[in-house]
């Protein structure tokens, strides 16, 4: 089984071009399934052996994982990863056991109010211990909201994007690149940060630097947002990724079409983008009931 899992790792990395985080998650599921089946069947598992896996075996595996405290959502993800591994091992034409996953209530992304976005960025910048770090935090949070980047995409930008133009080339998941517009306010914030940054910046150095001159960690961006939202009394849902949700929701509310939004967000599937139509509707209903308290009656 070790050789099969090594093949799977190469497939995820080279063929599917998954991120290192996703590769680790899928491999962990494959290894857990292998270990469980060896205990469950009392025999070593190989590729031909996987052909005999049935729904009862998969239910037993998920029950075992439930014993580790998995939620419905995590169990559904685990089942999806198991199916992904079995399709790789047995081929796309293989008949996998029919098994329904647990019911998972789909939660909508929670956008942040534009005023709260500005307040969040101002607080994070104002709380920084050095002015250049404050300028950096202001710039990166405006970039997340103004361009809809994932925090890992923003921290992955290099100095070769300078000088900034009206658009920016971003490399996202699975090494897919996309072109996004850069708002004047975002451009000015980044330029101010670059001017204040005490470290030399070249084409080969990260754009956003940490206090010691190394690449800025996404965890530090999350920590800055966590501190700011606590001081401002904002919801725990106010995260760097929520700024991306806000970008998408506010663009859609402003008349953007789904296909354009899909391109800007770098979604592989339109279905991932369509969730924002429900968010937009929910926002409109919130505004309606807030403006007309008797409407619910």
PDB file of C-alpha atoms in Angstrom:
ATOM      1  CA  UNK A   1       0.000   0.000   0.000  1.00  0.00           C
ATOM      2  CA  UNK A   2       2.934   2.336   0.637  1.00  0.00           C
ATOM      3  CA  UNK A   3       3.854   2.344  -3.055  1.00  0.00           C
ATOM      4  CA  UNK A   4       0.249   3.043  -4.050  1.00  0.00           C
ATOM      5  CA  UNK A   5       0.089   5.986  -1.657  1.00  0.00           C
ATOM      6  CA  UNK A   6       3.392   7.281  -3.062  1.00  0.00           C
ATOM      7  CA  UNK A   7       1.853   7.105  -6.566  1.00  0.00           C
ATOM      8  CA  UNK A   8      -1.199   8.946  -5.221  1.00  0.00           C
ATOM      9  CA  UNK A   9       1.008  11.698  -3.803  1.00  0.00           C
ATOM     10  CA  UNK A  10       2.705  12.162  -7.180  1.00  0.00           C
ATOM     11  CA  UNK A  11      -0.697  12.251  -8.883  1.00  0.00           C
ATOM     12  CA  UNK A  12      -2.036  14.930  -6.510  1.00  0.00           C
ATOM     13  CA  UNK A  13       1.101  17.036  -6.803  1.00  0.00           C
ATOM     14  CA  UNK A  14       2.004  16.693 -10.471  1.00  0.00           C
ATOM     15  CA  UNK A  15      -1.280  15.935 -12.233  1.00  0.00           C
ATOM     16  CA  UNK A  16      -3.810  17.739 -10.068  1.00  0.00           C
ATOM     17  CA  UNK A  17      -1.376  20.457  -8.937  1.00  0.00           C
ATOM     18  CA  UNK A  18      -2.937  20.594  -5.499  1.00  0.00           C
ATOM     19  CA  UNK A  19      -1.520  22.805  -2.784  1.00  0.00           C
ATOM     20  CA  UNK A  20       0.799  21.165  -0.216  1.00  0.00           C
ATOM     21  CA  UNK A  21      -1.947  21.535   2.406  1.00  0.00           C
ATOM     22  CA  UNK A  22      -4.504  19.706   0.237  1.00  0.00           C
ATOM     23  CA  UNK A  23      -2.000  16.976  -0.659  1.00  0.00           C
ATOM     24  CA  UNK A  24      -1.309  16.356   3.042  1.00  0.00           C
ATOM     25  CA  UNK A  25      -5.049  16.156   3.784  1.00  0.00           C
ATOM     26  CA  UNK A  26      -5.806  13.679   0.969  1.00  0.00           C
ATOM     27  CA  UNK A  27      -2.795  11.527   1.810  1.00  0.00           C
ATOM     28  CA  UNK A  28      -3.749  11.448   5.490  1.00  0.00           C
ATOM     29  CA  UNK A  29      -7.191  10.079   4.560  1.00  0.00           C
ATOM     30  CA  UNK A  30      -5.658   7.436   2.263  1.00  0.00           C
ATOM     31  CA  UNK A  31      -3.290   6.326   5.015  1.00  0.00           C
ATOM     32  CA  UNK A  32      -6.088   6.217   7.609  1.00  0.00           C
ATOM     33  CA  UNK A  33      -8.229   4.111   5.284  1.00  0.00           C
ATOM     34  CA  UNK A  34      -5.329   1.730   4.633  1.00  0.00           C
ATOM     35  CA  UNK A  35      -4.569   1.317   8.338  1.00  0.00           C
ATOM     36  CA  UNK A  36      -8.243   0.770   9.151  1.00  0.00           C
ATOM     37  CA  UNK A  37      -8.792  -1.838   6.426  1.00  0.00           C
ATOM     38  CA  UNK A  38      -5.730  -3.802   7.532  1.00  0.00           C
ATOM     39  CA  UNK A  39      -7.185  -3.947  11.049  1.00  0.00           C
ATOM     40  CA  UNK A  40     -10.723  -4.531   9.784  1.00  0.00           C
ATOM     41  CA  UNK A  41      -9.809  -7.309   7.344  1.00  0.00           C
ATOM     42  CA  UNK A  42      -6.824  -8.662   9.243  1.00  0.00           C
ATOM     43  CA  UNK A  43      -4.690  -8.645   6.108  1.00  0.00           C
ATOM     44  CA  UNK A  44      -2.352  -6.402   4.160  1.00  0.00           C
ATOM     45  CA  UNK A  45      -4.183  -4.163   1.713  1.00  0.00           C
ATOM     46  CA  UNK A  46      -3.020  -3.675  -1.873  1.00  0.00           C
ATOM     47  CA  UNK A  47      -4.595  -2.242  -5.017  1.00  0.00           C
ATOM     48  CA  UNK A  48      -6.394  -5.478  -6.044  1.00  0.00           C
ATOM     49  CA  UNK A  49      -7.598  -5.883  -2.460  1.00  0.00           C
ATOM     50  CA  UNK A  50      -9.361  -2.518  -2.634  1.00  0.00           C
ATOM     51  CA  UNK A  51     -11.683  -3.960  -5.289  1.00  0.00           C
ATOM     52  CA  UNK A  52     -13.578  -5.883  -2.596  1.00  0.00           C
ATOM     53  CA  UNK A  53     -14.351  -2.821  -0.453  1.00  0.00           C
ATOM     54  CA  UNK A  54     -18.093  -2.474   0.062  1.00  0.00           C
ATOM     55  CA  UNK A  55     -20.530  -0.050   1.667  1.00  0.00           C
ATOM     56  CA  UNK A  56     -20.372  -1.878   5.014  1.00  0.00           C
ATOM     57  CA  UNK A  57     -16.580  -1.466   5.084  1.00  0.00           C
ATOM     58  CA  UNK A  58     -16.871   2.232   4.348  1.00  0.00           C
ATOM     59  CA  UNK A  59     -19.586   2.687   6.989  1.00  0.00           C
ATOM     60  CA  UNK A  60     -17.329   0.940   9.499  1.00  0.00           C
ATOM     61  CA  UNK A  61     -14.448   3.245   8.566  1.00  0.00           C
ATOM     62  CA  UNK A  62     -16.597   6.357   8.992  1.00  0.00           C
ATOM     63  CA  UNK A  63     -17.931   5.066  12.315  1.00  0.00           C
ATOM     64  CA  UNK A  64     -14.334   4.579  13.438  1.00  0.00           C
ATOM     65  CA  UNK A  65     -13.551   8.149  12.405  1.00  0.00           C
ATOM     66  CA  UNK A  66     -16.671   9.381  14.208  1.00  0.00           C
ATOM     67  CA  UNK A  67     -15.124   7.919  17.319  1.00  0.00           C
ATOM     68  CA  UNK A  68     -12.346  10.477  16.875  1.00  0.00           C
ATOM     69  CA  UNK A  69     -14.915  13.254  17.254  1.00  0.00           C
ATOM     70  CA  UNK A  70     -15.562  14.178  13.621  1.00  0.00           C
ATOM     71  CA  UNK A  71     -18.489  16.505  12.900  1.00  0.00           C
ATOM     72  CA  UNK A  72     -20.954  15.919  10.058  1.00  0.00           C
ATOM     73  CA  UNK A  73     -19.027  18.363   7.877  1.00  0.00           C
ATOM     74  CA  UNK A  74     -15.665  16.717   8.590  1.00  0.00           C
ATOM     75  CA  UNK A  75     -17.151  13.250   8.030  1.00  0.00           C
ATOM     76  CA  UNK A  76     -18.540  14.347   4.662  1.00  0.00           C
ATOM     77  CA  UNK A  77     -15.089  15.667   3.683  1.00  0.00           C
ATOM     78  CA  UNK A  78     -13.490  12.390   4.788  1.00  0.00           C
ATOM     79  CA  UNK A  79     -15.941  10.371   2.679  1.00  0.00           C
ATOM     80  CA  UNK A  80     -15.254  12.604  -0.322  1.00  0.00           C
ATOM     81  CA  UNK A  81     -11.487  12.095   0.123  1.00  0.00           C
ATOM     82  CA  UNK A  82     -11.947   8.318   0.392  1.00  0.00           C
ATOM     83  CA  UNK A  83     -13.882   8.279  -2.887  1.00  0.00           C
ATOM     84  CA  UNK A  84     -11.190  10.404  -4.513  1.00  0.00           C
ATOM     85  CA  UNK A  85      -8.486   7.939  -3.452  1.00  0.00           C
ATOM     86  CA  UNK A  86     -10.491   4.895  -4.548  1.00  0.00           C
ATOM     87  CA  UNK A  87     -11.144   6.417  -7.975  1.00  0.00           C
ATOM     88  CA  UNK A  88      -7.410   6.937  -8.364  1.00  0.00           C
ATOM     89  CA  UNK A  89      -6.575   3.415  -7.167  1.00  0.00           C
ATOM     90  CA  UNK A  90      -9.305   1.556  -9.058  1.00  0.00           C
ATOM     91  CA  UNK A  91      -9.855   3.786 -12.083  1.00  0.00           C
ATOM     92  CA  UNK A  92     -12.630   6.203 -13.031  1.00  0.00           C
ATOM     93  CA  UNK A  93     -14.802   3.372 -14.371  1.00  0.00           C
ATOM     94  CA  UNK A  94     -14.766   1.401 -11.110  1.00  0.00           C
ATOM     95  CA  UNK A  95     -18.097   0.961  -9.351  1.00  0.00           C
ATOM     96  CA  UNK A  96     -17.586   2.467  -5.920  1.00  0.00           C
ATOM     97  CA  UNK A  97     -19.859   1.423  -3.042  1.00  0.00           C
ATOM     98  CA  UNK A  98     -22.986   3.579  -2.898  1.00  0.00           C
ATOM     99  CA  UNK A  99     -22.958   5.360   0.429  1.00  0.00           C
ATOM    100  CA  UNK A 100     -24.742   8.525   1.475  1.00  0.00           C
ATOM    101  CA  UNK A 101     -22.739  11.013   3.471  1.00  0.00           C
ATOM    102  CA  UNK A 102     -24.130  12.782   6.552  1.00  0.00           C
ATOM    103  CA  UNK A 103     -26.443  15.721   6.000  1.00  0.00           C
ATOM    104  CA  UNK A 104     -24.499  18.965   6.100  1.00  0.00           C
ATOM    105  CA  UNK A 105     -26.235  22.296   6.250  1.00  0.00           C
ATOM    106  CA  UNK A 106     -24.480  24.537   3.772  1.00  0.00           C
ATOM    107  CA  UNK A 107     -23.445  27.739   5.502  1.00  0.00           C
ATOM    108  CA  UNK A 108     -23.312  30.936   3.518  1.00  0.00           C
ATOM    109  CA  UNK A 109     -20.180  33.090   3.453  1.00  0.00           C
ATOM    110  CA  UNK A 110     -20.542  36.071   5.802  1.00  0.00           C
ATOM    111  CA  UNK A 111     -19.418  39.315   4.166  1.00  0.00           C
ATOM    112  CA  UNK A 112     -18.104  42.224   6.228  1.00  0.00           C
ATOM    113  CA  UNK A 113     -19.738  45.647   6.047  1.00  0.00           C
ATOM    114  CA  UNK A 114     -17.530  48.068   4.030  1.00  0.00           C
ATOM    115  CA  UNK A 115     -17.337  50.481   6.971  1.00  0.00           C
ATOM    116  CA  UNK A 116     -16.181  47.624   9.194  1.00  0.00           C
ATOM    117  CA  UNK A 117     -13.537  46.660   6.629  1.00  0.00           C
ATOM    118  CA  UNK A 118     -12.067  50.166   6.768  1.00  0.00           C
ATOM    119  CA  UNK A 119     -12.298  50.269  10.564  1.00  0.00           C
ATOM    120  CA  UNK A 120     -10.613  46.868  10.793  1.00  0.00           C
ATOM    121  CA  UNK A 121      -7.736  47.909   8.529  1.00  0.00           C
ATOM    122  CA  UNK A 122      -7.329  51.231  10.342  1.00  0.00           C
ATOM    123  CA  UNK A 123      -7.243  49.566  13.747  1.00  0.00           C
ATOM    124  CA  UNK A 124      -4.751  46.892  12.637  1.00  0.00           C
ATOM    125  CA  UNK A 125      -2.513  49.582  11.101  1.00  0.00           C
ATOM    126  CA  UNK A 126      -2.803  51.902  14.075  1.00  0.00           C
ATOM    127  CA  UNK A 127      -1.949  49.120  16.532  1.00  0.00           C
ATOM    128  CA  UNK A 128       1.275  48.099  14.763  1.00  0.00           C
ATOM    129  CA  UNK A 129       4.464  48.752  16.719  1.00  0.00           C
ATOM    130  CA  UNK A 130       6.207  50.410  13.764  1.00  0.00           C
ATOM    131  CA  UNK A 131       4.813  52.748  11.130  1.00  0.00           C
ATOM    132  CA  UNK A 132       6.010  50.629   8.201  1.00  0.00           C
ATOM    133  CA  UNK A 133       4.323  47.534   9.672  1.00  0.00           C
ATOM    134  CA  UNK A 134       1.142  49.565  10.053  1.00  0.00           C
ATOM    135  CA  UNK A 135       1.398  50.605   6.401  1.00  0.00           C
ATOM    136  CA  UNK A 136       1.947  46.958   5.447  1.00  0.00           C
ATOM    137  CA  UNK A 137      -1.123  45.756   7.354  1.00  0.00           C
ATOM    138  CA  UNK A 138      -3.269  48.562   5.916  1.00  0.00           C
ATOM    139  CA  UNK A 139      -2.103  47.678   2.387  1.00  0.00           C
ATOM    140  CA  UNK A 140      -2.620  43.924   2.650  1.00  0.00           C
ATOM    141  CA  UNK A 141      -6.097  44.199   4.190  1.00  0.00           C
ATOM    142  CA  UNK A 142      -7.194  46.682   1.531  1.00  0.00           C
ATOM    143  CA  UNK A 143      -5.801  44.304  -1.088  1.00  0.00           C
ATOM    144  CA  UNK A 144      -7.802  41.355   0.304  1.00  0.00           C
ATOM    145  CA  UNK A 145     -11.012  43.364   0.209  1.00  0.00           C
ATOM    146  CA  UNK A 146     -10.331  45.438  -2.906  1.00  0.00           C
ATOM    147  CA  UNK A 147      -9.126  42.572  -5.103  1.00  0.00           C
ATOM    148  CA  UNK A 148     -10.655  39.458  -3.517  1.00  0.00           C
ATOM    149  CA  UNK A 149      -7.367  37.654  -2.908  1.00  0.00           C
ATOM    150  CA  UNK A 150      -6.904  34.717  -0.591  1.00  0.00           C
ATOM    151  CA  UNK A 151      -4.505  35.635   2.217  1.00  0.00           C
ATOM    152  CA  UNK A 152      -1.988  33.052   0.941  1.00  0.00           C
ATOM    153  CA  UNK A 153      -2.133  34.666  -2.523  1.00  0.00           C
ATOM    154  CA  UNK A 154      -1.444  38.110  -1.074  1.00  0.00           C
ATOM    155  CA  UNK A 155       1.481  36.960   1.070  1.00  0.00           C
ATOM    156  CA  UNK A 156       2.810  35.023  -1.927  1.00  0.00           C
ATOM    157  CA  UNK A 157       3.169  38.126  -4.107  1.00  0.00           C
ATOM    158  CA  UNK A 158       6.742  38.988  -5.090  1.00  0.00           C
ATOM    159  CA  UNK A 159       8.538  42.255  -5.714  1.00  0.00           C
ATOM    160  CA  UNK A 160       8.330  41.647  -9.454  1.00  0.00           C
ATOM    161  CA  UNK A 161       4.819  43.144  -9.443  1.00  0.00           C
ATOM    162  CA  UNK A 162       6.392  46.562  -8.900  1.00  0.00           C
ATOM    163  CA  UNK A 163       5.857  49.153 -10.185  1.00  0.00           C
ATOM    164  CA  UNK A 164       2.132  48.522  -9.940  1.00  0.00           C
ATOM    165  CA  UNK A 165      -0.095  49.077 -12.924  1.00  0.00           C
ATOM    166  CA  UNK A 166      -3.862  48.909 -13.205  1.00  0.00           C
ATOM    167  CA  UNK A 167      -3.892  45.089 -13.081  1.00  0.00           C
ATOM    168  CA  UNK A 168      -2.103  42.366 -11.176  1.00  0.00           C
ATOM    169  CA  UNK A 169      -1.211  38.793 -12.120  1.00  0.00           C
ATOM    170  CA  UNK A 170      -1.979  36.417  -9.237  1.00  0.00           C
ATOM    171  CA  UNK A 171      -1.110  32.735  -8.894  1.00  0.00           C
ATOM    172  CA  UNK A 172      -3.789  30.857  -6.981  1.00  0.00           C
ATOM    173  CA  UNK A 173      -4.739  27.273  -6.255  1.00  0.00           C
ATOM    174  CA  UNK A 174      -3.269  24.579  -8.515  1.00  0.00           C
ATOM    175  CA  UNK A 175      -0.857  27.188  -9.902  1.00  0.00           C
ATOM    176  CA  UNK A 176      -3.641  28.829 -11.908  1.00  0.00           C
ATOM    177  CA  UNK A 177      -2.952  32.446 -12.783  1.00  0.00           C
ATOM    178  CA  UNK A 178      -5.518  35.171 -13.211  1.00  0.00           C
ATOM    179  CA  UNK A 179      -5.488  38.908 -13.899  1.00  0.00           C
ATOM    180  CA  UNK A 180      -7.259  41.165 -11.425  1.00  0.00           C
ATOM    181  CA  UNK A 181      -7.788  44.948 -11.468  1.00  0.00           C
ATOM    182  CA  UNK A 182      -6.045  47.057  -8.820  1.00  0.00           C
ATOM    183  CA  UNK A 183      -8.056  49.916  -7.341  1.00  0.00           C
ATOM    184  CA  UNK A 184      -6.287  53.257  -6.976  1.00  0.00           C
ATOM    185  CA  UNK A 185      -6.718  53.166  -3.184  1.00  0.00           C
ATOM    186  CA  UNK A 186      -5.101  49.721  -3.026  1.00  0.00           C
ATOM    187  CA  UNK A 187      -2.295  50.796  -5.356  1.00  0.00           C
ATOM    188  CA  UNK A 188      -1.577  53.883  -3.221  1.00  0.00           C
ATOM    189  CA  UNK A 189      -1.555  51.818  -0.013  1.00  0.00           C
ATOM    190  CA  UNK A 190       0.952  49.317  -1.436  1.00  0.00           C
ATOM    191  CA  UNK A 191       3.177  52.107  -2.776  1.00  0.00           C
ATOM    192  CA  UNK A 192       3.168  53.837   0.636  1.00  0.00           C
ATOM    193  CA  UNK A 193       4.145  50.573   2.316  1.00  0.00           C
ATOM    194  CA  UNK A 194       6.975  49.924  -0.163  1.00  0.00           C
ATOM    195  CA  UNK A 195       8.315  53.440   0.414  1.00  0.00           C
ATOM    196  CA  UNK A 196       8.322  52.981   4.210  1.00  0.00           C
ATOM    197  CA  UNK A 197       9.642  49.405   4.248  1.00  0.00           C
ATOM    198  CA  UNK A 198      13.190  49.407   5.722  1.00  0.00           C
ATOM    199  CA  UNK A 199      14.281  46.306   3.813  1.00  0.00           C
ATOM    200  CA  UNK A 200      15.512  46.290   0.201  1.00  0.00           C
ATOM    201  CA  UNK A 201      12.922  44.911  -2.187  1.00  0.00           C
ATOM    202  CA  UNK A 202      13.898  43.175  -5.415  1.00  0.00           C
ATOM    203  CA  UNK A 203      12.011  41.188  -8.021  1.00  0.00           C
ATOM    204  CA  UNK A 204      12.933  37.983  -6.168  1.00  0.00           C
ATOM    205  CA  UNK A 205      11.895  39.006  -2.642  1.00  0.00           C
ATOM    206  CA  UNK A 206       8.368  38.758  -1.210  1.00  0.00           C
ATOM    207  CA  UNK A 207       6.328  41.941  -1.510  1.00  0.00           C
ATOM    208  CA  UNK A 208       4.989  41.744   2.050  1.00  0.00           C
ATOM    209  CA  UNK A 209       7.751  41.290   4.601  1.00  0.00           C
ATOM    210  CA  UNK A 210       7.761  40.369   8.272  1.00  0.00           C
ATOM    211  CA  UNK A 211       9.432  42.455  10.984  1.00  0.00           C
ATOM    212  CA  UNK A 212      12.776  40.677  10.439  1.00  0.00           C
ATOM    213  CA  UNK A 213      12.729  40.979   6.673  1.00  0.00           C
ATOM    214  CA  UNK A 214      11.505  37.483   5.814  1.00  0.00           C
ATOM    215  CA  UNK A 215       8.298  36.539   4.024  1.00  0.00           C
ATOM    216  CA  UNK A 216       5.165  37.589   5.896  1.00  0.00           C
ATOM    217  CA  UNK A 217       3.280  34.591   7.274  1.00  0.00           C
ATOM    218  CA  UNK A 218      -0.489  34.346   6.610  1.00  0.00           C
ATOM    219  CA  UNK A 219      -0.798  33.485  10.322  1.00  0.00           C
ATOM    220  CA  UNK A 220       0.457  36.972  11.233  1.00  0.00           C
ATOM    221  CA  UNK A 221      -2.190  38.563   9.020  1.00  0.00           C
ATOM    222  CA  UNK A 222      -4.857  36.463  10.736  1.00  0.00           C
ATOM    223  CA  UNK A 223      -3.467  37.435  14.140  1.00  0.00           C
ATOM    224  CA  UNK A 224      -3.567  41.149  13.268  1.00  0.00           C
ATOM    225  CA  UNK A 225      -7.203  40.807  12.155  1.00  0.00           C
ATOM    226  CA  UNK A 226      -8.071  38.821  15.278  1.00  0.00           C
ATOM    227  CA  UNK A 227      -6.659  41.569  17.497  1.00  0.00           C
ATOM    228  CA  UNK A 228      -8.417  44.338  15.570  1.00  0.00           C
ATOM    229  CA  UNK A 229     -11.812  42.638  15.547  1.00  0.00           C
ATOM    230  CA  UNK A 230     -11.531  42.016  19.303  1.00  0.00           C
ATOM    231  CA  UNK A 231     -10.802  45.683  19.984  1.00  0.00           C
ATOM    232  CA  UNK A 232     -13.648  46.765  17.684  1.00  0.00           C
ATOM    233  CA  UNK A 233     -16.144  44.193  18.986  1.00  0.00           C
ATOM    234  CA  UNK A 234     -16.647  42.634  15.556  1.00  0.00           C
ATOM    235  CA  UNK A 235     -17.853  39.073  14.963  1.00  0.00           C
ATOM    236  CA  UNK A 236     -15.417  36.164  15.112  1.00  0.00           C
ATOM    237  CA  UNK A 237     -16.457  35.542  11.502  1.00  0.00           C
ATOM    238  CA  UNK A 238     -14.514  38.696  10.574  1.00  0.00           C
ATOM    239  CA  UNK A 239     -11.431  36.981   9.195  1.00  0.00           C
ATOM    240  CA  UNK A 240      -9.053  37.741   6.303  1.00  0.00           C
ATOM    241  CA  UNK A 241     -11.026  35.269   4.166  1.00  0.00           C
ATOM    242  CA  UNK A 242     -14.254  37.102   5.017  1.00  0.00           C
ATOM    243  CA  UNK A 243     -12.797  40.127   3.223  1.00  0.00           C
ATOM    244  CA  UNK A 244     -12.638  38.000   0.058  1.00  0.00           C
ATOM    245  CA  UNK A 245     -16.293  37.047   0.596  1.00  0.00           C
ATOM    246  CA  UNK A 246     -17.109  40.751   0.972  1.00  0.00           C
ATOM    247  CA  UNK A 247     -15.351  41.585  -2.300  1.00  0.00           C
ATOM    248  CA  UNK A 248     -17.425  38.959  -4.116  1.00  0.00           C
ATOM    249  CA  UNK A 249     -20.751  39.815  -2.502  1.00  0.00           C
ATOM    250  CA  UNK A 250     -20.420  43.551  -2.971  1.00  0.00           C
ATOM    251  CA  UNK A 251     -19.368  43.156  -6.622  1.00  0.00           C
ATOM    252  CA  UNK A 252     -22.353  40.909  -7.290  1.00  0.00           C
ATOM    253  CA  UNK A 253     -24.686  43.371  -5.575  1.00  0.00           C
ATOM    254  CA  UNK A 254     -23.196  46.077  -7.791  1.00  0.00           C
ATOM    255  CA  UNK A 255     -24.163  44.209 -10.964  1.00  0.00           C
ATOM    256  CA  UNK A 256     -21.171  41.983 -11.742  1.00  0.00           C
ATOM    257  CA  UNK A 257     -22.040  38.801 -13.662  1.00  0.00           C
ATOM    258  CA  UNK A 258     -21.185  35.372 -12.299  1.00  0.00           C
ATOM    259  CA  UNK A 259     -18.712  34.437 -15.018  1.00  0.00           C
ATOM    260  CA  UNK A 260     -16.658  37.591 -14.479  1.00  0.00           C
ATOM    261  CA  UNK A 261     -16.768  37.046 -10.733  1.00  0.00           C
ATOM    262  CA  UNK A 262     -15.609  33.452 -11.205  1.00  0.00           C
ATOM    263  CA  UNK A 263     -12.580  34.697 -13.147  1.00  0.00           C
ATOM    264  CA  UNK A 264     -11.734  37.342 -10.548  1.00  0.00           C
ATOM    265  CA  UNK A 265     -11.946  34.864  -7.667  1.00  0.00           C
ATOM    266  CA  UNK A 266     -10.063  32.115  -9.485  1.00  0.00           C
ATOM    267  CA  UNK A 267     -12.780  29.508  -8.910  1.00  0.00           C
ATOM    268  CA  UNK A 268     -12.359  26.338 -10.956  1.00  0.00           C
ATOM    269  CA  UNK A 269     -16.120  25.734 -10.954  1.00  0.00           C
ATOM    270  CA  UNK A 270     -18.998  28.179 -11.442  1.00  0.00           C
ATOM    271  CA  UNK A 271     -20.895  26.372  -8.668  1.00  0.00           C
ATOM    272  CA  UNK A 272     -18.355  27.722  -6.168  1.00  0.00           C
ATOM    273  CA  UNK A 273     -19.208  31.246  -7.287  1.00  0.00           C
ATOM    274  CA  UNK A 274     -22.976  30.735  -7.371  1.00  0.00           C
ATOM    275  CA  UNK A 275     -23.125  30.582  -3.559  1.00  0.00           C
ATOM    276  CA  UNK A 276     -22.744  34.371  -3.584  1.00  0.00           C
ATOM    277  CA  UNK A 277     -26.115  34.773  -5.279  1.00  0.00           C
ATOM    278  CA  UNK A 278     -27.676  33.336  -2.131  1.00  0.00           C
ATOM    279  CA  UNK A 279     -25.567  35.679   0.006  1.00  0.00           C
ATOM    280  CA  UNK A 280     -26.707  38.640  -2.044  1.00  0.00           C
ATOM    281  CA  UNK A 281     -30.357  37.631  -1.599  1.00  0.00           C
ATOM    282  CA  UNK A 282     -29.856  37.140   2.135  1.00  0.00           C
ATOM    283  CA  UNK A 283     -28.283  40.589   2.416  1.00  0.00           C
ATOM    284  CA  UNK A 284     -31.202  42.184   0.572  1.00  0.00           C
ATOM    285  CA  UNK A 285     -33.670  40.464   2.896  1.00  0.00           C
ATOM    286  CA  UNK A 286     -31.724  41.644   5.944  1.00  0.00           C
ATOM    287  CA  UNK A 287     -31.844  45.218   4.646  1.00  0.00           C
ATOM    288  CA  UNK A 288     -35.563  44.873   3.961  1.00  0.00           C
ATOM    289  CA  UNK A 289     -36.463  43.579   7.402  1.00  0.00           C
ATOM    290  CA  UNK A 290     -34.188  46.113   9.097  1.00  0.00           C
ATOM    291  CA  UNK A 291     -35.822  48.944   7.179  1.00  0.00           C
ATOM    292  CA  UNK A 292     -39.352  47.543   7.615  1.00  0.00           C
ATOM    293  CA  UNK A 293     -39.629  45.941  11.088  1.00  0.00           C
ATOM    294  CA  UNK A 294     -43.258  44.968  10.469  1.00  0.00           C
ATOM    295  CA  UNK A 295     -42.453  43.106   7.260  1.00  0.00           C
ATOM    296  CA  UNK A 296     -41.978  39.820   9.108  1.00  0.00           C
ATOM    297  CA  UNK A 297     -45.512  40.010  10.402  1.00  0.00           C
TER     298      UNK A 297
END
